[in-house]
Amino acid sequence: MCLSATVSFTASALLTAGGAAIIVKAARSNWRYLPIGLMPLFAGIQQFSEGFVWVGMNTGDNATMTLGAMGFIFFTWFMWPFWIPFSVWVLEPSDSRRRPWLMAMTLVGIVFGLMLYIPHGFGTDWLVVTVNQNSLAYENSMLLDQFLPRWLTYTIYVLLITVPPLLSRYRHMRHFAVTVMVVVVLDVTFLRYAYISFFCLLAGLATLHLAWIILTNKCAEECPELFGHEASRPVASR
């Protein structure tokens, strides 16, 4: 998290423990929930990585800082742009006309994420972490800066993490898209001095919305044939 190593590791422990419980619930309820069920766990690992960024910054250990930062932005730039559309794709019924669009966004997210993330591993010049107002700021260059204005890169990123849940047939996934959009607005409006770090913290907390969807099996309200109790049972038990 953006405030200190202690807070980062504490947030990581809470998200990781909660995420593990949600994964168990998702596996028992319906396998289609697993991709979104993994997201709180991923958020916990991301916060754990940022804890090591703080450790490296506080001790002057550049190797630890760089390793933690590379782990942190792995989720920021690479994972989320494709994992969110992929997760929504998995939830959709097989005959849904939304599935091709969701898969297309998943593939775009993979390519886009790789272009954002991989160049940072080629040298420390691509990754600069500073402390701004007691928060971590990732002042990094991007490969796409050579082709696109930064605002357009950010716009594509936001579209990849908000449009897929907005396209979902499930009302509660569309509500989750609104939750993510609120996170984006709060981050841009109030937290620009360390927007990447704060966005990932708030987005991590937003995954609790997904945990609620899984715990209450909200998808069953609109698609009982896939998410009802009978549909969720293993084939062998029928």
mmCIF file of C-alpha atoms in Angstrom:
data_model
loop_
_atom_site.group_PDB
_atom_site.id
_atom_site.type_symbol
_atom_site.label_atom_id
_atom_site.label_comp_id
_atom_site.label_asym_id
_atom_site.label_seq_id
_atom_site.Cartn_x
_atom_site.Cartn_y
_atom_site.Cartn_z
ATOM 1 C CA MET A 1 0.000 0.000 0.000
ATOM 2 C CA CYS A 2 1.052 3.579 -0.551
ATOM 3 C CA LEU A 3 1.532 4.619 3.100
ATOM 4 C CA SER A 4 4.159 2.300 4.645
ATOM 5 C CA ALA A 5 5.599 -1.201 4.587
ATOM 6 C CA THR A 6 3.592 -2.153 7.679
ATOM 7 C CA VAL A 7 0.317 -1.055 6.125
ATOM 8 C CA SER A 8 1.195 -2.766 2.830
ATOM 9 C CA PHE A 9 1.935 -6.093 4.511
ATOM 10 C CA THR A 10 -1.163 -5.803 6.715
ATOM 11 C CA ALA A 11 -3.383 -5.109 3.694
ATOM 12 C CA SER A 12 -1.692 -8.011 1.925
ATOM 13 C CA ALA A 13 -2.395 -10.403 4.799
ATOM 14 C CA LEU A 14 -6.067 -9.426 4.944
ATOM 15 C CA LEU A 15 -6.609 -9.618 1.181
ATOM 16 C CA THR A 16 -4.653 -12.857 0.829
ATOM 17 C CA ALA A 17 -6.471 -14.612 3.667
ATOM 18 C CA GLY A 18 -9.832 -13.367 2.472
ATOM 19 C CA GLY A 19 -8.927 -14.212 -1.113
ATOM 20 C CA ALA A 20 -8.023 -17.791 -0.194
ATOM 21 C CA ALA A 21 -11.403 -18.226 1.523
ATOM 22 C CA ILE A 22 -13.192 -16.789 -1.505
ATOM 23 C CA ILE A 23 -11.367 -19.184 -3.825
ATOM 24 C CA VAL A 24 -12.574 -22.133 -1.738
ATOM 25 C CA LYS A 25 -16.128 -20.775 -1.864
ATOM 26 C CA ALA A 26 -15.895 -20.210 -5.627
ATOM 27 C CA ALA A 27 -14.609 -23.736 -6.230
ATOM 28 C CA ARG A 28 -17.442 -25.218 -4.194
ATOM 29 C CA SER A 29 -20.123 -22.967 -5.655
ATOM 30 C CA ASN A 30 -19.339 -22.865 -9.382
ATOM 31 C CA TRP A 31 -16.083 -23.101 -11.329
ATOM 32 C CA ARG A 32 -17.104 -20.069 -13.398
ATOM 33 C CA TYR A 33 -16.529 -17.917 -10.325
ATOM 34 C CA LEU A 34 -12.866 -18.928 -10.007
ATOM 35 C CA PRO A 35 -11.288 -16.194 -12.184
ATOM 36 C CA ILE A 36 -13.041 -13.379 -10.331
ATOM 37 C CA GLY A 37 -12.478 -15.280 -7.084
ATOM 38 C CA LEU A 38 -8.725 -15.088 -7.656
ATOM 39 C CA MET A 39 -8.733 -11.309 -7.903
ATOM 40 C CA PRO A 40 -8.691 -10.547 -4.131
ATOM 41 C CA LEU A 41 -5.751 -12.951 -3.779
ATOM 42 C CA PHE A 42 -3.937 -11.243 -6.656
ATOM 43 C CA ALA A 43 -4.576 -7.873 -4.990
ATOM 44 C CA GLY A 44 -3.056 -9.258 -1.781
ATOM 45 C CA ILE A 45 0.071 -10.433 -3.604
ATOM 46 C CA GLN A 46 0.329 -7.038 -5.252
ATOM 47 C CA GLN A 47 0.214 -5.275 -1.891
ATOM 48 C CA PHE A 48 2.830 -7.722 -0.582
ATOM 49 C CA SER A 49 5.106 -6.729 -3.465
ATOM 50 C CA GLU A 50 4.663 -3.058 -2.659
ATOM 51 C CA GLY A 51 5.649 -3.780 0.921
ATOM 52 C CA PHE A 52 9.069 -4.761 -0.417
ATOM 53 C CA VAL A 53 9.217 -1.540 -2.414
ATOM 54 C CA TRP A 54 8.966 0.278 0.930
ATOM 55 C CA VAL A 55 11.591 -1.991 2.488
ATOM 56 C CA GLY A 56 13.981 -1.247 -0.358
ATOM 57 C CA MET A 57 13.295 2.486 -0.236
ATOM 58 C CA ASN A 58 13.736 2.663 3.544
ATOM 59 C CA THR A 59 16.980 0.662 3.598
ATOM 60 C CA GLY A 60 18.506 1.971 0.394
ATOM 61 C CA ASP A 61 18.450 -1.525 -1.090
ATOM 62 C CA ASN A 62 17.831 -0.824 -4.779
ATOM 63 C CA ALA A 63 17.619 -4.515 -5.714
ATOM 64 C CA THR A 64 14.803 -5.161 -3.220
ATOM 65 C CA MET A 65 13.002 -1.992 -4.311
ATOM 66 C CA THR A 66 13.256 -2.906 -7.982
ATOM 67 C CA LEU A 67 12.142 -6.504 -7.415
ATOM 68 C CA GLY A 68 9.143 -5.344 -5.375
ATOM 69 C CA ALA A 69 8.251 -2.668 -7.918
ATOM 70 C CA MET A 70 8.421 -5.135 -10.806
ATOM 71 C CA GLY A 71 6.091 -7.430 -8.887
ATOM 72 C CA PHE A 72 3.737 -4.564 -8.116
ATOM 73 C CA ILE A 73 3.473 -3.272 -11.681
ATOM 74 C CA PHE A 74 3.173 -6.845 -13.010
ATOM 75 C CA PHE A 75 -0.378 -6.763 -11.706
ATOM 76 C CA THR A 76 -0.925 -3.063 -12.428
ATOM 77 C CA TRP A 77 0.106 -3.023 -16.061
ATOM 78 C CA PHE A 78 -0.039 -6.647 -17.214
ATOM 79 C CA MET A 79 -2.545 -8.688 -15.207
ATOM 80 C CA TRP A 80 -5.566 -6.440 -14.732
ATOM 81 C CA PRO A 81 -6.053 -5.336 -18.381
ATOM 82 C CA PHE A 82 -6.544 -8.919 -19.525
ATOM 83 C CA TRP A 83 -7.659 -10.746 -16.379
ATOM 84 C CA ILE A 84 -10.800 -8.660 -15.897
ATOM 85 C CA PRO A 85 -12.167 -9.235 -19.438
ATOM 86 C CA PHE A 86 -11.126 -12.886 -19.205
ATOM 87 C CA SER A 87 -12.961 -13.304 -15.907
ATOM 88 C CA VAL A 88 -16.140 -11.802 -17.341
ATOM 89 C CA TRP A 89 -15.786 -14.030 -20.426
ATOM 90 C CA VAL A 90 -15.679 -17.125 -18.203
ATOM 91 C CA LEU A 91 -18.856 -16.047 -16.401
ATOM 92 C CA GLU A 92 -20.851 -15.599 -19.606
ATOM 93 C CA PRO A 93 -23.029 -18.468 -20.857
ATOM 94 C CA SER A 94 -21.540 -20.369 -23.787
ATOM 95 C CA ASP A 95 -24.188 -19.086 -26.193
ATOM 96 C CA SER A 96 -23.799 -15.434 -25.177
ATOM 97 C CA ARG A 97 -23.135 -13.071 -28.077
ATOM 98 C CA ARG A 98 -20.983 -11.022 -25.719
ATOM 99 C CA ARG A 99 -18.333 -13.741 -25.450
ATOM 100 C CA PRO A 100 -16.481 -12.967 -28.732
ATOM 101 C CA TRP A 101 -16.200 -9.320 -27.725
ATOM 102 C CA LEU A 102 -14.962 -10.245 -24.280
ATOM 103 C CA MET A 103 -12.373 -12.632 -25.698
ATOM 104 C CA ALA A 104 -11.235 -9.956 -28.154
ATOM 105 C CA MET A 105 -10.730 -7.546 -25.244
ATOM 106 C CA THR A 106 -8.846 -10.269 -23.364
ATOM 107 C CA LEU A 107 -6.424 -10.688 -26.255
ATOM 108 C CA VAL A 108 -6.024 -6.929 -26.638
ATOM 109 C CA GLY A 109 -5.389 -6.729 -22.893
ATOM 110 C CA ILE A 110 -2.615 -9.325 -23.101
ATOM 111 C CA VAL A 111 -0.798 -7.478 -25.895
ATOM 112 C CA PHE A 112 -1.394 -4.073 -24.296
ATOM 113 C CA GLY A 113 -0.244 -5.312 -20.895
ATOM 114 C CA LEU A 114 2.922 -6.856 -22.284
ATOM 115 C CA MET A 115 3.795 -3.595 -24.030
ATOM 116 C CA LEU A 116 3.312 -1.709 -20.764
ATOM 117 C CA TYR A 117 5.155 -4.150 -18.514
ATOM 118 C CA ILE A 118 8.014 -5.939 -20.275
ATOM 119 C CA PRO A 119 10.165 -2.880 -21.161
ATOM 120 C CA HIS A 120 10.544 -2.087 -17.459
ATOM 121 C CA GLY A 121 12.626 -5.229 -17.035
ATOM 122 C CA PHE A 122 15.221 -4.095 -19.580
ATOM 123 C CA GLY A 123 16.806 -1.459 -17.373
ATOM 124 C CA THR A 124 16.257 0.685 -14.313
ATOM 125 C CA ASP A 125 15.747 3.796 -16.471
ATOM 126 C CA TRP A 126 12.256 2.520 -17.245
ATOM 127 C CA LEU A 127 11.316 2.310 -13.584
ATOM 128 C CA VAL A 128 11.668 5.194 -11.151
ATOM 129 C CA VAL A 129 10.000 5.038 -7.732
ATOM 130 C CA THR A 130 9.856 8.089 -5.494
ATOM 131 C CA VAL A 131 8.157 9.051 -2.251
ATOM 132 C CA ASN A 132 5.634 11.860 -2.743
ATOM 133 C CA GLN A 133 3.640 13.149 0.260
ATOM 134 C CA ASN A 134 4.519 9.987 2.204
ATOM 135 C CA SER A 135 3.236 7.815 -0.634
ATOM 136 C CA LEU A 136 4.930 5.808 -3.371
ATOM 137 C CA ALA A 137 4.874 7.341 -6.836
ATOM 138 C CA TYR A 138 5.856 5.239 -9.836
ATOM 139 C CA GLU A 139 7.261 7.796 -12.255
ATOM 140 C CA ASN A 140 7.949 5.437 -15.100
ATOM 141 C CA SER A 141 8.423 5.763 -18.826
ATOM 142 C CA MET A 142 6.346 3.590 -21.117
ATOM 143 C CA LEU A 143 7.086 2.061 -24.491
ATOM 144 C CA LEU A 144 3.770 3.387 -25.777
ATOM 145 C CA ASP A 145 4.854 6.962 -24.995
ATOM 146 C CA GLN A 146 6.696 6.820 -28.311
ATOM 147 C CA PHE A 147 3.455 6.212 -30.197
ATOM 148 C CA LEU A 148 0.571 7.495 -28.066
ATOM 149 C CA PRO A 149 -0.012 10.409 -25.710
ATOM 150 C CA ARG A 150 -0.084 9.201 -22.105
ATOM 151 C CA TRP A 151 -3.751 10.193 -21.654
ATOM 152 C CA LEU A 152 -4.720 7.852 -24.494
ATOM 153 C CA THR A 153 -2.754 4.977 -22.948
ATOM 154 C CA TYR A 154 -4.584 5.526 -19.667
ATOM 155 C CA THR A 155 -7.921 5.746 -21.480
ATOM 156 C CA ILE A 156 -7.343 2.373 -23.166
ATOM 157 C CA TYR A 157 -6.361 0.907 -19.797
ATOM 158 C CA VAL A 158 -9.505 2.168 -18.072
ATOM 159 C CA LEU A 159 -11.698 0.899 -20.923
ATOM 160 C CA LEU A 160 -10.167 -2.576 -20.663
ATOM 161 C CA ILE A 161 -10.970 -2.840 -16.943
ATOM 162 C CA THR A 162 -14.440 -1.244 -17.015
ATOM 163 C CA VAL A 163 -16.108 -2.097 -20.337
ATOM 164 C CA PRO A 164 -15.999 -5.920 -19.929
ATOM 165 C CA PRO A 165 -17.994 -5.986 -16.651
ATOM 166 C CA LEU A 166 -20.326 -3.353 -18.151
ATOM 167 C CA LEU A 167 -21.003 -5.776 -21.015
ATOM 168 C CA SER A 168 -21.762 -8.673 -18.683
ATOM 169 C CA ARG A 169 -25.256 -10.118 -18.748
ATOM 170 C CA TYR A 170 -25.188 -10.128 -14.946
ATOM 171 C CA ARG A 171 -26.457 -7.019 -13.215
ATOM 172 C CA HIS A 172 -24.103 -7.359 -10.270
ATOM 173 C CA MET A 173 -21.046 -7.512 -12.517
ATOM 174 C CA ARG A 174 -22.244 -4.283 -14.111
ATOM 175 C CA HIS A 175 -22.464 -2.863 -10.595
ATOM 176 C CA PHE A 176 -18.843 -3.908 -10.079
ATOM 177 C CA ALA A 177 -17.920 -1.894 -13.179
ATOM 178 C CA VAL A 178 -19.456 1.143 -11.483
ATOM 179 C CA THR A 179 -17.361 0.410 -8.385
ATOM 180 C CA VAL A 180 -14.202 0.408 -10.517
ATOM 181 C CA MET A 181 -15.223 3.659 -12.208
ATOM 182 C CA VAL A 182 -15.714 5.283 -8.796
ATOM 183 C CA VAL A 183 -12.191 4.150 -7.878
ATOM 184 C CA VAL A 184 -10.829 5.731 -11.065
ATOM 185 C CA VAL A 185 -12.633 9.036 -10.437
ATOM 186 C CA LEU A 186 -11.461 9.213 -6.815
ATOM 187 C CA ASP A 187 -7.910 8.412 -7.828
ATOM 188 C CA VAL A 188 -7.733 10.980 -10.620
ATOM 189 C CA THR A 189 -9.529 13.693 -8.654
ATOM 190 C CA PHE A 190 -7.855 13.470 -5.255
ATOM 191 C CA LEU A 191 -4.785 11.231 -5.403
ATOM 192 C CA ARG A 192 -2.850 12.185 -8.529
ATOM 193 C CA TYR A 193 0.406 12.644 -6.595
ATOM 194 C CA ALA A 194 0.653 8.854 -6.212
ATOM 195 C CA TYR A 195 -2.152 7.708 -8.487
ATOM 196 C CA ILE A 196 -0.795 4.277 -9.452
ATOM 197 C CA SER A 197 -0.234 3.172 -5.881
ATOM 198 C CA PHE A 198 -3.540 4.546 -4.610
ATOM 199 C CA PHE A 199 -5.454 3.127 -7.569
ATOM 200 C CA CYS A 200 -4.167 -0.374 -6.853
ATOM 201 C CA LEU A 201 -5.009 -0.037 -3.166
ATOM 202 C CA LEU A 202 -8.555 1.120 -3.887
ATOM 203 C CA ALA A 203 -8.974 -1.443 -6.663
ATOM 204 C CA GLY A 204 -7.830 -4.129 -4.223
ATOM 205 C CA LEU A 205 -10.542 -3.048 -1.803
ATOM 206 C CA ALA A 206 -13.003 -3.010 -4.717
ATOM 207 C CA THR A 207 -12.415 -6.738 -5.196
ATOM 208 C CA LEU A 208 -14.412 -7.200 -1.974
ATOM 209 C CA HIS A 209 -17.403 -6.417 -4.165
ATOM 210 C CA LEU A 210 -16.560 -9.535 -6.190
ATOM 211 C CA ALA A 211 -16.247 -11.538 -2.987
ATOM 212 C CA TRP A 212 -19.794 -10.513 -2.080
ATOM 213 C CA ILE A 213 -21.052 -11.592 -5.526
ATOM 214 C CA ILE A 214 -19.498 -15.029 -5.030
ATOM 215 C CA LEU A 215 -20.558 -15.476 -1.401
ATOM 216 C CA THR A 216 -24.185 -14.662 -2.226
ATOM 217 C CA ASN A 217 -24.135 -16.395 -5.646
ATOM 218 C CA LYS A 218 -25.658 -13.329 -7.302
ATOM 219 C CA CYS A 219 -25.288 -14.729 -10.813
ATOM 220 C CA ALA A 220 -27.861 -17.417 -9.950
ATOM 221 C CA GLU A 221 -30.545 -14.718 -9.824
ATOM 222 C CA GLU A 222 -30.236 -14.137 -13.567
ATOM 223 C CA CYS A 223 -28.849 -17.444 -14.806
ATOM 224 C CA PRO A 224 -30.079 -20.318 -12.586
ATOM 225 C CA GLU A 225 -29.325 -22.850 -15.319
ATOM 226 C CA LEU A 226 -25.590 -22.153 -14.825
ATOM 227 C CA PHE A 227 -25.367 -20.932 -11.238
ATOM 228 C CA GLY A 228 -28.255 -22.645 -9.494
ATOM 229 C CA HIS A 229 -27.578 -25.372 -6.941
ATOM 230 C CA GLU A 230 -28.237 -28.140 -9.430
ATOM 231 C CA ALA A 231 -25.985 -26.582 -12.063
ATOM 232 C CA SER A 232 -23.120 -26.148 -9.614
ATOM 233 C CA ARG A 233 -22.990 -29.768 -8.514
ATOM 234 C CA PRO A 234 -20.242 -32.007 -9.916
ATOM 235 C CA VAL A 235 -21.435 -34.199 -12.767
ATOM 236 C CA ALA A 236 -20.607 -37.358 -10.817
ATOM 237 C CA SER A 237 -23.024 -36.440 -8.032
ATOM 238 C CA ARG A 238 -26.077 -36.089 -10.283
#
